Amino acid sequence: MPRTDPDEIRILCLGESSTFGFLLRDDETYPAQLEKKLSLKLKRPVKVFNLGISESNLDWDMGILQEWLKLLDPN
């Protein structure tokens, strides 16, 4: 996922069901709320990726993080 806007801030949210938003609509999750509030506050594009998975663990999260960093090419 190459960055289309050089001013865009990208954030990855990792975690369990509270990050995933178990029993919530997508727009009710804290990553979605974070994206909306930061975009308004900073007045620049912000993309927050919700990578939460119910019952995940640190090993799983680290694997996901490594793969997403390759995709996002943060350099």
CSV table of C-alpha atoms in Angstrom, one decimal:
chain,number,residue,atom,x,y,z
A,1,MET,CA,0.0,0.0,0.0
A,2,PRO,CA,2.1,2.9,-1.2
A,3,ARG,CA,1.4,6.2,0.4
A,4,THR,CA,-0.8,8.3,-2.0
A,5,ASP,CA,-0.5,11.5,0.0
A,6,PRO,CA,3.0,12.4,1.4
A,7,ASP,CA,1.4,14.3,4.3
A,8,GLU,CA,-0.7,11.3,5.4
A,9,ILE,CA,0.0,9.9,8.8
A,10,ARG,CA,-0.5,6.1,9.1
A,11,ILE,CA,-1.1,4.3,12.4
A,12,LEU,CA,-1.4,0.6,13.0
A,13,CYS,CA,-3.5,-0.5,16.0
A,14,LEU,CA,-2.7,-4.0,17.2
A,15,GLY,CA,-4.5,-5.9,20.0
A,16,GLU,CA,-7.3,-8.2,20.9
A,17,SER,CA,-11.1,-7.9,20.9
A,18,SER,CA,-11.1,-4.3,22.3
A,19,THR,CA,-9.1,-3.2,19.3
A,20,PHE,CA,-11.0,-5.3,16.9
A,21,GLY,CA,-14.2,-3.8,18.3
A,22,PHE,CA,-16.1,-7.0,19.3
A,23,LEU,CA,-19.8,-6.3,19.1
A,24,LEU,CA,-19.2,-2.8,17.7
A,25,ARG,CA,-19.8,-1.3,14.2
A,26,ASP,CA,-16.6,-0.5,12.4
A,27,ASP,CA,-17.1,3.2,12.9
A,28,GLU,CA,-17.5,2.7,16.7
A,29,THR,CA,-14.1,1.1,17.2
A,30,TYR,CA,-11.3,3.1,18.9
A,31,PRO,CA,-9.1,2.9,15.8
A,32,ALA,CA,-11.9,4.5,13.7
A,33,GLN,CA,-12.5,7.1,16.4
A,34,LEU,CA,-8.8,7.8,16.6
A,35,GLU,CA,-8.6,8.3,12.8
A,36,LYS,CA,-11.5,10.7,12.8
A,37,LYS,CA,-10.3,12.8,15.8
A,38,LEU,CA,-6.7,13.0,14.7
A,39,SER,CA,-7.6,14.0,11.1
A,40,LEU,CA,-9.7,16.9,12.5
A,41,LYS,CA,-7.2,18.0,15.1
A,42,LEU,CA,-4.1,17.8,12.9
A,43,LYS,CA,-5.9,19.1,9.8
A,44,ARG,CA,-4.1,16.5,7.6
A,45,PRO,CA,-4.9,13.0,6.4
A,46,VAL,CA,-4.7,10.2,8.9
A,47,LYS,CA,-5.2,6.5,8.2
A,48,VAL,CA,-5.6,4.2,11.1
A,49,PHE,CA,-5.5,0.5,10.3
A,50,ASN,CA,-7.4,-1.7,12.7
A,51,LEU,CA,-5.4,-4.9,13.0
A,52,GLY,CA,-7.1,-6.2,16.1
A,53,ILE,CA,-7.9,-9.9,16.3
A,54,SER,CA,-9.9,-11.5,19.0
A,55,GLU,CA,-7.8,-13.7,21.2
A,56,SER,CA,-4.5,-12.7,19.6
A,57,ASN,CA,-1.2,-12.7,21.5
A,58,LEU,CA,2.0,-10.9,21.3
A,59,ASP,CA,3.7,-13.4,19.0
A,60,TRP,CA,0.7,-13.1,16.6
A,61,ASP,CA,0.7,-9.3,16.8
A,62,MET,CA,4.5,-9.1,16.1
A,63,GLY,CA,4.0,-11.3,13.0
A,64,ILE,CA,1.2,-9.1,11.7
A,65,LEU,CA,3.2,-6.0,12.4
A,66,GLN,CA,6.2,-7.3,10.4
A,67,GLU,CA,4.0,-8.1,7.4
A,68,TRP,CA,2.2,-4.8,7.5
A,69,LEU,CA,5.4,-2.9,7.7
A,70,LYS,CA,6.6,-4.6,4.5
A,71,LEU,CA,3.3,-3.6,2.8
A,72,LEU,CA,3.3,0.0,4.0
A,73,ASP,CA,7.0,0.7,3.3
A,74,PRO,CA,7.4,3.4,6.0
A,75,ASN,CA,10.6,4.8,4.5
